CSV table of C-alpha atoms and ligand atoms in Angstrom, one decimal:
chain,number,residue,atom,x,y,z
A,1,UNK,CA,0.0,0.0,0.0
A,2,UNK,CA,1.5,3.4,-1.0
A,3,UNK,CA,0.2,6.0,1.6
A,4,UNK,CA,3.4,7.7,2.1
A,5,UNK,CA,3.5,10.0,-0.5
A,6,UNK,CA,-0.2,10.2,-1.5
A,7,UNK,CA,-1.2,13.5,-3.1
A,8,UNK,CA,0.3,16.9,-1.8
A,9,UNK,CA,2.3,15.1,1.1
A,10,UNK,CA,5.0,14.6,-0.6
A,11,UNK,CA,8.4,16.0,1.2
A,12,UNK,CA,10.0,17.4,-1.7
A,13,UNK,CA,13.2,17.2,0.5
A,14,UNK,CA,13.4,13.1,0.4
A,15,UNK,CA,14.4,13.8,-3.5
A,16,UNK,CA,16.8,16.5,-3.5
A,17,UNK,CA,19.9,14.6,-4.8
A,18,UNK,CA,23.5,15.4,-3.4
A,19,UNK,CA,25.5,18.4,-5.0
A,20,UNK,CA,28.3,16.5,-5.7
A,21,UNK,CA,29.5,15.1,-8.8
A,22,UNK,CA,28.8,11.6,-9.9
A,23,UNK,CA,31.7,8.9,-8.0
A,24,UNK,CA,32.9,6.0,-9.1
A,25,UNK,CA,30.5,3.4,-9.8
A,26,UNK,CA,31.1,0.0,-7.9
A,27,UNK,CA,27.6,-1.3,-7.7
A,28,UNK,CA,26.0,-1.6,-11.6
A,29,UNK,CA,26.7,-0.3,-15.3
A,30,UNK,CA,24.5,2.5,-14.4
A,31,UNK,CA,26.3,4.4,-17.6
A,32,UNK,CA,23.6,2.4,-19.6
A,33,UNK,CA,20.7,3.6,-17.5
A,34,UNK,CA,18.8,6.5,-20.0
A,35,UNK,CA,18.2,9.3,-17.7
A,36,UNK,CA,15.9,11.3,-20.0
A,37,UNK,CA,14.2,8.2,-20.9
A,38,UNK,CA,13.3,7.9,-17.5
A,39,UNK,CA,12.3,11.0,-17.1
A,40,UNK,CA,9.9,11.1,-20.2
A,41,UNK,CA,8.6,8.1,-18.3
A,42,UNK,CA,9.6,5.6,-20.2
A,43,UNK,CA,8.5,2.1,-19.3
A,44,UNK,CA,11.9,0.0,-20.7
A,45,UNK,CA,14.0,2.3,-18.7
A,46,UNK,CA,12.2,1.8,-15.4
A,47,UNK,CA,12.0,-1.5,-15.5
A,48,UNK,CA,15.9,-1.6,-16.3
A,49,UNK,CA,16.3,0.4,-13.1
A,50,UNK,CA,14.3,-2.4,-11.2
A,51,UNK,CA,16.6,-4.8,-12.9
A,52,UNK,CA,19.8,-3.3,-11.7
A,53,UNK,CA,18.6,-2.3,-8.2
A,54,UNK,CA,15.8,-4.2,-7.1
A,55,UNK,CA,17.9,-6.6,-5.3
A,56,UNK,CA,20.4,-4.0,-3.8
A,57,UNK,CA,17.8,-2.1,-2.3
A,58,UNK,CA,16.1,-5.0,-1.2
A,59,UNK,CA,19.4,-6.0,0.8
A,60,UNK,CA,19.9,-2.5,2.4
A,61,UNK,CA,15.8,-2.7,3.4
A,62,UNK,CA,15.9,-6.0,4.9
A,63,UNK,CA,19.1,-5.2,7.2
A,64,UNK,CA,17.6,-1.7,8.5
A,65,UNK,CA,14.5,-3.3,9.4
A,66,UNK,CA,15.2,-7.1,10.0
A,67,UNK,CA,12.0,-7.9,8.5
A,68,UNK,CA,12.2,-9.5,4.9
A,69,UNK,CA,8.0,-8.9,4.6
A,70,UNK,CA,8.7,-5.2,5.7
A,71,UNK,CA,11.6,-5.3,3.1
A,72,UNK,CA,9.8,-5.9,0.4
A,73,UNK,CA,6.9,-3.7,1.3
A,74,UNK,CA,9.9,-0.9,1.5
A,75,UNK,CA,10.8,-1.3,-1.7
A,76,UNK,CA,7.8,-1.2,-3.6
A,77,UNK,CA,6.7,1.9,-1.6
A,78,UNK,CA,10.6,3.5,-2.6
A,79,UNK,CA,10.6,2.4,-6.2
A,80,UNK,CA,7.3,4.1,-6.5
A,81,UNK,CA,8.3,7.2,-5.1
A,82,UNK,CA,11.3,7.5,-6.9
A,83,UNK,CA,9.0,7.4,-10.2
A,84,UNK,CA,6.8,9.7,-9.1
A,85,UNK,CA,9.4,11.6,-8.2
A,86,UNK,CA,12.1,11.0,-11.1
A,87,UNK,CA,11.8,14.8,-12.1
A,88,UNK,CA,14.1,15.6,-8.7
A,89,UNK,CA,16.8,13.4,-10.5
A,90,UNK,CA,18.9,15.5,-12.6
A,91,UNK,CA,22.1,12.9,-12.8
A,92,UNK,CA,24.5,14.9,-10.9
A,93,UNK,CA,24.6,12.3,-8.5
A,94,UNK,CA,24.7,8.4,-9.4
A,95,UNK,CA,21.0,6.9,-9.6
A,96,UNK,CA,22.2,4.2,-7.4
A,97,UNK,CA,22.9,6.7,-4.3
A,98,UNK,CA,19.4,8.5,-4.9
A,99,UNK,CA,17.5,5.3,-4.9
A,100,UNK,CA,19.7,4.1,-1.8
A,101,UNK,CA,18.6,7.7,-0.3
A,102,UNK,CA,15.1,6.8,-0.4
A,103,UNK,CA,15.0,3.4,0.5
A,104,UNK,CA,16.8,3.9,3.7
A,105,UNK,CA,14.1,7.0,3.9
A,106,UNK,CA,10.8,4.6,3.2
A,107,UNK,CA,12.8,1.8,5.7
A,108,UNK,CA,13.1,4.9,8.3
A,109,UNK,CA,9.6,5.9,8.4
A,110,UNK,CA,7.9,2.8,9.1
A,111,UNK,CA,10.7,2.0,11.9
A,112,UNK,CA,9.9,5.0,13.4
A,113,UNK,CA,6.0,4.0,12.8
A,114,UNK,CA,6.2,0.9,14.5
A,115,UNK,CA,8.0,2.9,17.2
A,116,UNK,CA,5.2,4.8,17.7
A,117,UNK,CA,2.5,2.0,17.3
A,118,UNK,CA,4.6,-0.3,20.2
A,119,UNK,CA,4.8,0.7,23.7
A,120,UNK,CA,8.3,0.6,24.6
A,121,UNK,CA,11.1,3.5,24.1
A,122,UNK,CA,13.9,3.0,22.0
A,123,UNK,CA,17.5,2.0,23.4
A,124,UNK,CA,20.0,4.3,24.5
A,125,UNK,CA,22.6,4.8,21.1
A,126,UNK,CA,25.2,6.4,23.2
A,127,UNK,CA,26.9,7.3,20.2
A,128,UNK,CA,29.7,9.7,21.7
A,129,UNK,CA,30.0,8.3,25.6
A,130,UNK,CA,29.7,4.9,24.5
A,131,UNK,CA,32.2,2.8,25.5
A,132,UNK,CA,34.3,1.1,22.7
A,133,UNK,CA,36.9,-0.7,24.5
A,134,UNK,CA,38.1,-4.1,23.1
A,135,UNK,CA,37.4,-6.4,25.8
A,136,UNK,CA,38.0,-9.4,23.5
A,137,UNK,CA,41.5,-10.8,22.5
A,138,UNK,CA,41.1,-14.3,21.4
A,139,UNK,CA,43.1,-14.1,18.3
A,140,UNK,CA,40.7,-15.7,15.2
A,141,UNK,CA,42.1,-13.7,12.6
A,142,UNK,CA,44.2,-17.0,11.2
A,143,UNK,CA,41.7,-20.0,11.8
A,144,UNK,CA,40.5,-22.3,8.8
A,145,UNK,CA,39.0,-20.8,6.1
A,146,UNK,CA,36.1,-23.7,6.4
A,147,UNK,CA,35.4,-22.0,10.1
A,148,UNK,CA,35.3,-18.4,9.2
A,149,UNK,CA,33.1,-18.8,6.4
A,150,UNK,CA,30.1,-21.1,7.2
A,151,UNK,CA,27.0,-20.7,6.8
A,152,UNK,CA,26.6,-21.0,10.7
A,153,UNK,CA,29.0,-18.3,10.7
A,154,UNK,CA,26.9,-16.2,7.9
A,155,UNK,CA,23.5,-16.5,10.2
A,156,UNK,CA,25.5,-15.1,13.2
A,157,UNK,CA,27.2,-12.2,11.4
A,158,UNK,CA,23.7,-11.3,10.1
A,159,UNK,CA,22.1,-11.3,13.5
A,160,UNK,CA,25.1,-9.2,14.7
A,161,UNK,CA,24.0,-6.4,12.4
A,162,UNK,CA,20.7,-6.2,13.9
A,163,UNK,CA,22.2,-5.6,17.4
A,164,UNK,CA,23.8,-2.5,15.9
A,165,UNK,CA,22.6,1.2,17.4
A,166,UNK,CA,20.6,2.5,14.1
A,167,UNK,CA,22.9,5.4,13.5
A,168,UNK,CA,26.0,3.1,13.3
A,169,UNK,CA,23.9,-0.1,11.1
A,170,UNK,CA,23.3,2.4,8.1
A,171,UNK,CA,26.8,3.4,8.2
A,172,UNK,CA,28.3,0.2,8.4
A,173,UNK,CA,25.2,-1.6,6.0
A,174,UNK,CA,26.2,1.1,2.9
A,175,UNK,CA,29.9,1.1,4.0
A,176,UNK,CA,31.4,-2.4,4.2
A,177,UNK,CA,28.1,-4.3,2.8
A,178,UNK,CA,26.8,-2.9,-0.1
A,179,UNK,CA,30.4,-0.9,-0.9
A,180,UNK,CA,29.4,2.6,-1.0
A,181,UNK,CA,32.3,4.8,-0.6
A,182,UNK,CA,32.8,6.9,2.5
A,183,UNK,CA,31.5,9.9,0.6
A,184,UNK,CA,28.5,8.2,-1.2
A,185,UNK,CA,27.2,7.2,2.5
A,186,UNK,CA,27.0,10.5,3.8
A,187,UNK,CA,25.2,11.4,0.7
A,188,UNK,CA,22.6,9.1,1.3
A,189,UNK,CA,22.2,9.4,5.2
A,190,UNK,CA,22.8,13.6,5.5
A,191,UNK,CA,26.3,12.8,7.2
A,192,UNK,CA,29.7,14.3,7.4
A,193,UNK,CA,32.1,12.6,6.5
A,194,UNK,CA,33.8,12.6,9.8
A,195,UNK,CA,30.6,11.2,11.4
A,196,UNK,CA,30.7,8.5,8.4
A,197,UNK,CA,34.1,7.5,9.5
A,198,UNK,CA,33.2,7.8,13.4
A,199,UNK,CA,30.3,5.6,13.3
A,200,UNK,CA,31.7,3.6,10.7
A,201,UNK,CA,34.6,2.1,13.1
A,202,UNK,CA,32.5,2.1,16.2
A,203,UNK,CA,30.3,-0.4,14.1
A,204,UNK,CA,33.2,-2.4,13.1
A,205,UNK,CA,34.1,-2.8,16.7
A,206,UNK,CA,31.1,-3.6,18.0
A,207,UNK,CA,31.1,-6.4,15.3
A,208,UNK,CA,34.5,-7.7,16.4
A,209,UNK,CA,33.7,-8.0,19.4
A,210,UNK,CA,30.6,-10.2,18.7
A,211,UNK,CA,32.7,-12.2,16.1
A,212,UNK,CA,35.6,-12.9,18.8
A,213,UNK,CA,33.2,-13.9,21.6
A,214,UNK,CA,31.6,-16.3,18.8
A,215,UNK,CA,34.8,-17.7,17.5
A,216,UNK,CA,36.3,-18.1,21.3
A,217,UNK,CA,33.4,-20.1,22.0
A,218,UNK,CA,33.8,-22.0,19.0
A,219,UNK,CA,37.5,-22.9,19.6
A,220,UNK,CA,36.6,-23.8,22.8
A,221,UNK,CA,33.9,-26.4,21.5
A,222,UNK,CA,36.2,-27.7,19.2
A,223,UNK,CA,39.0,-28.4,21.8
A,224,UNK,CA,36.9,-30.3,24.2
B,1,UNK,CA,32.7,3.6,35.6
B,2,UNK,CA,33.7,2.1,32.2
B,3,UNK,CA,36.6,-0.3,31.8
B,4,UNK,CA,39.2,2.0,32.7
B,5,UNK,CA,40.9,-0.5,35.3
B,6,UNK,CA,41.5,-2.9,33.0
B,7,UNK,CA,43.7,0.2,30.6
B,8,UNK,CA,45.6,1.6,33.0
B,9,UNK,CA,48.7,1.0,31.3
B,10,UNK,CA,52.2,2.0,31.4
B,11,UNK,CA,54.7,4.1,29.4
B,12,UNK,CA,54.2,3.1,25.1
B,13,UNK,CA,54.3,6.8,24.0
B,14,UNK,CA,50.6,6.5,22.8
B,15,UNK,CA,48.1,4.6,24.8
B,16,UNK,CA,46.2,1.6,23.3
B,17,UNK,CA,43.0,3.4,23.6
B,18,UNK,CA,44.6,6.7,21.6
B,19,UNK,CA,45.3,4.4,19.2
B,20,UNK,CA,42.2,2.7,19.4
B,21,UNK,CA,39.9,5.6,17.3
B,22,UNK,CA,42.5,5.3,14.1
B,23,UNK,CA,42.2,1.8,13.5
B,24,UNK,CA,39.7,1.7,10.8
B,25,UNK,CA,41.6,4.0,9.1
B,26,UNK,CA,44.9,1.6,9.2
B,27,UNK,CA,43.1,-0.8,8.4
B,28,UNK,CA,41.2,1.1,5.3
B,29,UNK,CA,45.0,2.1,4.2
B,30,UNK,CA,44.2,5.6,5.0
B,31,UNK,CA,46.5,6.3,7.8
B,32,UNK,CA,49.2,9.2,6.8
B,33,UNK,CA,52.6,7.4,7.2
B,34,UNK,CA,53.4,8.3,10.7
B,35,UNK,CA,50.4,7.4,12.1
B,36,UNK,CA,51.0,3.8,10.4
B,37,UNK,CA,54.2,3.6,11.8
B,38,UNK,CA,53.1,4.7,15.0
B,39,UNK,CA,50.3,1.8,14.8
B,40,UNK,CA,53.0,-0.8,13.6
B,41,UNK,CA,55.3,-0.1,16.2
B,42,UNK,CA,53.1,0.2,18.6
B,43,UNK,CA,51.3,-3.4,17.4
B,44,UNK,CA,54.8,-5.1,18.3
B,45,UNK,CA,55.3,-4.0,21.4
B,46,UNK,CA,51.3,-4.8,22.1
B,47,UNK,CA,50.1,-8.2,21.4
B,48,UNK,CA,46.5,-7.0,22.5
B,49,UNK,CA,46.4,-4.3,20.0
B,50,UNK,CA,48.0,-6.7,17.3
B,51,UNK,CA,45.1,-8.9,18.0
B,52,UNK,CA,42.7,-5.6,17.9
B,53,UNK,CA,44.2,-4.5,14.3
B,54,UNK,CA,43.9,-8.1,13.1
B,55,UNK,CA,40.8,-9.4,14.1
B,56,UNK,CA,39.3,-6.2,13.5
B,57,UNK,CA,40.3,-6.5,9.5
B,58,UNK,CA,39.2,-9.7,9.2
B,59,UNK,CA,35.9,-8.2,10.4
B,60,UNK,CA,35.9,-6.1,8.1
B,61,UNK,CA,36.8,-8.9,5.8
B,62,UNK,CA,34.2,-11.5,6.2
B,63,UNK,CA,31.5,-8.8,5.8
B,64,UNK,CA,32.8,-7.6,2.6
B,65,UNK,CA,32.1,-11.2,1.3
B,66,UNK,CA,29.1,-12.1,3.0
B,67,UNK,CA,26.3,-12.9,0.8
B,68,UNK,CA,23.8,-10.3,-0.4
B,69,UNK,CA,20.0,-11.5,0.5
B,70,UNK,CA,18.4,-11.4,-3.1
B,71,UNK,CA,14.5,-10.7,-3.0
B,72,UNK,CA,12.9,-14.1,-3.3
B,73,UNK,CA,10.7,-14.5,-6.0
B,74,UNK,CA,7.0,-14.1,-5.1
B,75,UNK,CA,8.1,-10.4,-3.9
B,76,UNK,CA,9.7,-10.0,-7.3
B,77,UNK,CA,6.6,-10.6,-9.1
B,78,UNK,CA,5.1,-8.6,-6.4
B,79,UNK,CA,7.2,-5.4,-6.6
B,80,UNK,CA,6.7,-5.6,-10.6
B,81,UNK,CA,3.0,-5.8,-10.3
B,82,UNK,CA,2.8,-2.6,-8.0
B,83,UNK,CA,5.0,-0.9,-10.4
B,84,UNK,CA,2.5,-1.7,-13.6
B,85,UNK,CA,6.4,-3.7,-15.3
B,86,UNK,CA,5.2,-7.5,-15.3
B,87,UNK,CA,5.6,-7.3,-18.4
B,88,UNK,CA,9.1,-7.2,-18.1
B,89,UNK,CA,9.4,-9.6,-15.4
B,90,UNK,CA,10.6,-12.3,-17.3
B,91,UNK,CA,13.8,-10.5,-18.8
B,92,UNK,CA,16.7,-11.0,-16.0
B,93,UNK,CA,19.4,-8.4,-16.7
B,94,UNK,CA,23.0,-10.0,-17.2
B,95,UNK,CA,24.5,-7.3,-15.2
B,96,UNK,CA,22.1,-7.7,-12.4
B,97,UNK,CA,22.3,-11.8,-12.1
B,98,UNK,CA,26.1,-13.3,-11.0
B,99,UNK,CA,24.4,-16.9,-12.4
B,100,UNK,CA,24.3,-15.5,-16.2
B,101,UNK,CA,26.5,-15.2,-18.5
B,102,UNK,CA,28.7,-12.1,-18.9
B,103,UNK,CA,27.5,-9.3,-21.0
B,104,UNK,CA,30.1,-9.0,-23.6
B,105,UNK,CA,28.3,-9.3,-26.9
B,106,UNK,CA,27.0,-6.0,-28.0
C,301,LIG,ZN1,48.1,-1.6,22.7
């Protein structure tokens, strides 16, 4: 169901795409994408766009919510909007980044909505007093291949992400997941990028720590 | 409050938590070259920090390659539907599927 955007509503502010000028493209062939096609509204050239990013976006959606049901439904709702709105899109920016922009957007409001619909307050983030100490130094870095990437392994390092703060997920999900470059992601999240980098390595701590408490105990099953 | 007790530590001209905010950036290749050296040195002296700096790529490392979640199927047809395209549901782009071939003919 669309009902974000429905008829004079629309936050014009969602679409304005980043000044900068287009970056290095690591995600798609997005050189073939017709702009002005799309902008006349051509069909073939939208449905090329869902082509090349449906499955990208879909990625990003389902690790900011957790939900692949509510991924899908954020999708649709941001691949709408995006055509409805195509006439913000100018191409000074890479498409990719403006449809990244308002996926995590869509994803964001109906976080915040089922915030609001559910009783209980969200966690602290301590993003500047938190404390980011290593507390873990069982040394992992050099075990089996096999061990480091199984699919038991996958599972975990997904379920790590969702115990990420918000603020540092969406850094570290366009960052070191879907390959955005330092200056893409603040593009799409409205961040410096000193606060890019910040949250970006306070994410990949938090993460190591998770992964060294999981291997230790790993290692120790093994040995006994 | 925090763990301070345990990083109460001695005379290593930088402390392991000074060092502690720059690793990403070491680790990224994006240190200026005496901050690396600083790291390096520092990293021999420190087999905690050594472990930090290592485990802490490999991190980085094993979520670089882990799997992208594709959208299954039934949401594909789905998304298409909602966007009036079903009619192009049936083409799979080669640059968007790793399973097809590459896209080299014209
Ligand atoms: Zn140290």
């Amino acid at each position: 169901m669309l009902y974000l955007f429905s008829k004079g509503e629309t936050d014009e502010s969602l679409y304005q795409e980043p000044a900068s000028k287009p970056m290095t493209d690591h995600v798609a062939p997005e050189n073939t994408i017709d702009v002005e096609a799309l902008r006349a509204g051509d069909r073939a050239a939208f449905a090329r766009v869902v082509s090349l990013y449906a499955d990208r976006l879909y990625n990003l959606a389902l690790k900011l919510t957790g939900d692949s049901l509510e991924a899908d439904d954020v999708v649709q709702e941001a691949l709408i909007s995006a055509f409805k709105n195509i006439r913000h899109f100018e191409g000074r920016s890479h498409i990719s980044t403006w449809l990244y922009r308002i996926t995590h957007n869509a994803a964001m409001m109906r976080l915040r909505k089922k915030r609001v619909d559910t009783v209980s307050m969200d966690a602290p983030l301590q993003l500047d007093s938190g404390d980011m100490v290593p507390r873990q130094f069982f040394d992992w870095c050099c075990l089996p291949e096999k061990e480091l990437v199984s699919s038991e392994t996958a599972a975990y390092m997904e379920a790590a992400i969702q115990q990420l703060p918000e603020p540092l997920k969406e850094v570290f999900v366009l960052r070191d997941i879907e390959g955005l470059s330092t200056a893409e992601t603040g593009e799409v999240l409205d961040l410096s990028i000193p606060a890019v980098k910040s949250r970006l390595h306070r994410a990949r701590l938090f993460l190591r720590e998770q992964l060294s408490e999981y291997f230790a105990d790993h290692a120790r099953g093994i040995d006994q | 409050m925090t763990a301070q007790t345990a990083h109460n530590h001695s005379d290593k001209h930088k402390s392991c938590k000074e060092l502690l905010g720059d690793l990403s950036l070491y680790i990224d290749g994006e240190a200026e070259a005496d901050l690396c050296q600083e790291i390096e040195q520092h990293m021999a002296d420190c087999e905690n920090c050594r472990v930090v700096v290592d485990t802490l790529a490999k991190t980085v490392f094993l979520y670089h390659g882990l799997e992208h979640n594709r959208m299954p199927g039934e949401a594909r047809r789905r998304l298409y539907k909602a966007l009036d395209l079903s009619d192009y549901l049936d083409e799979p782009d080669p640059a968007s599927s790793s399973t097809n071939r590459k896209a080299d003919c014209p």
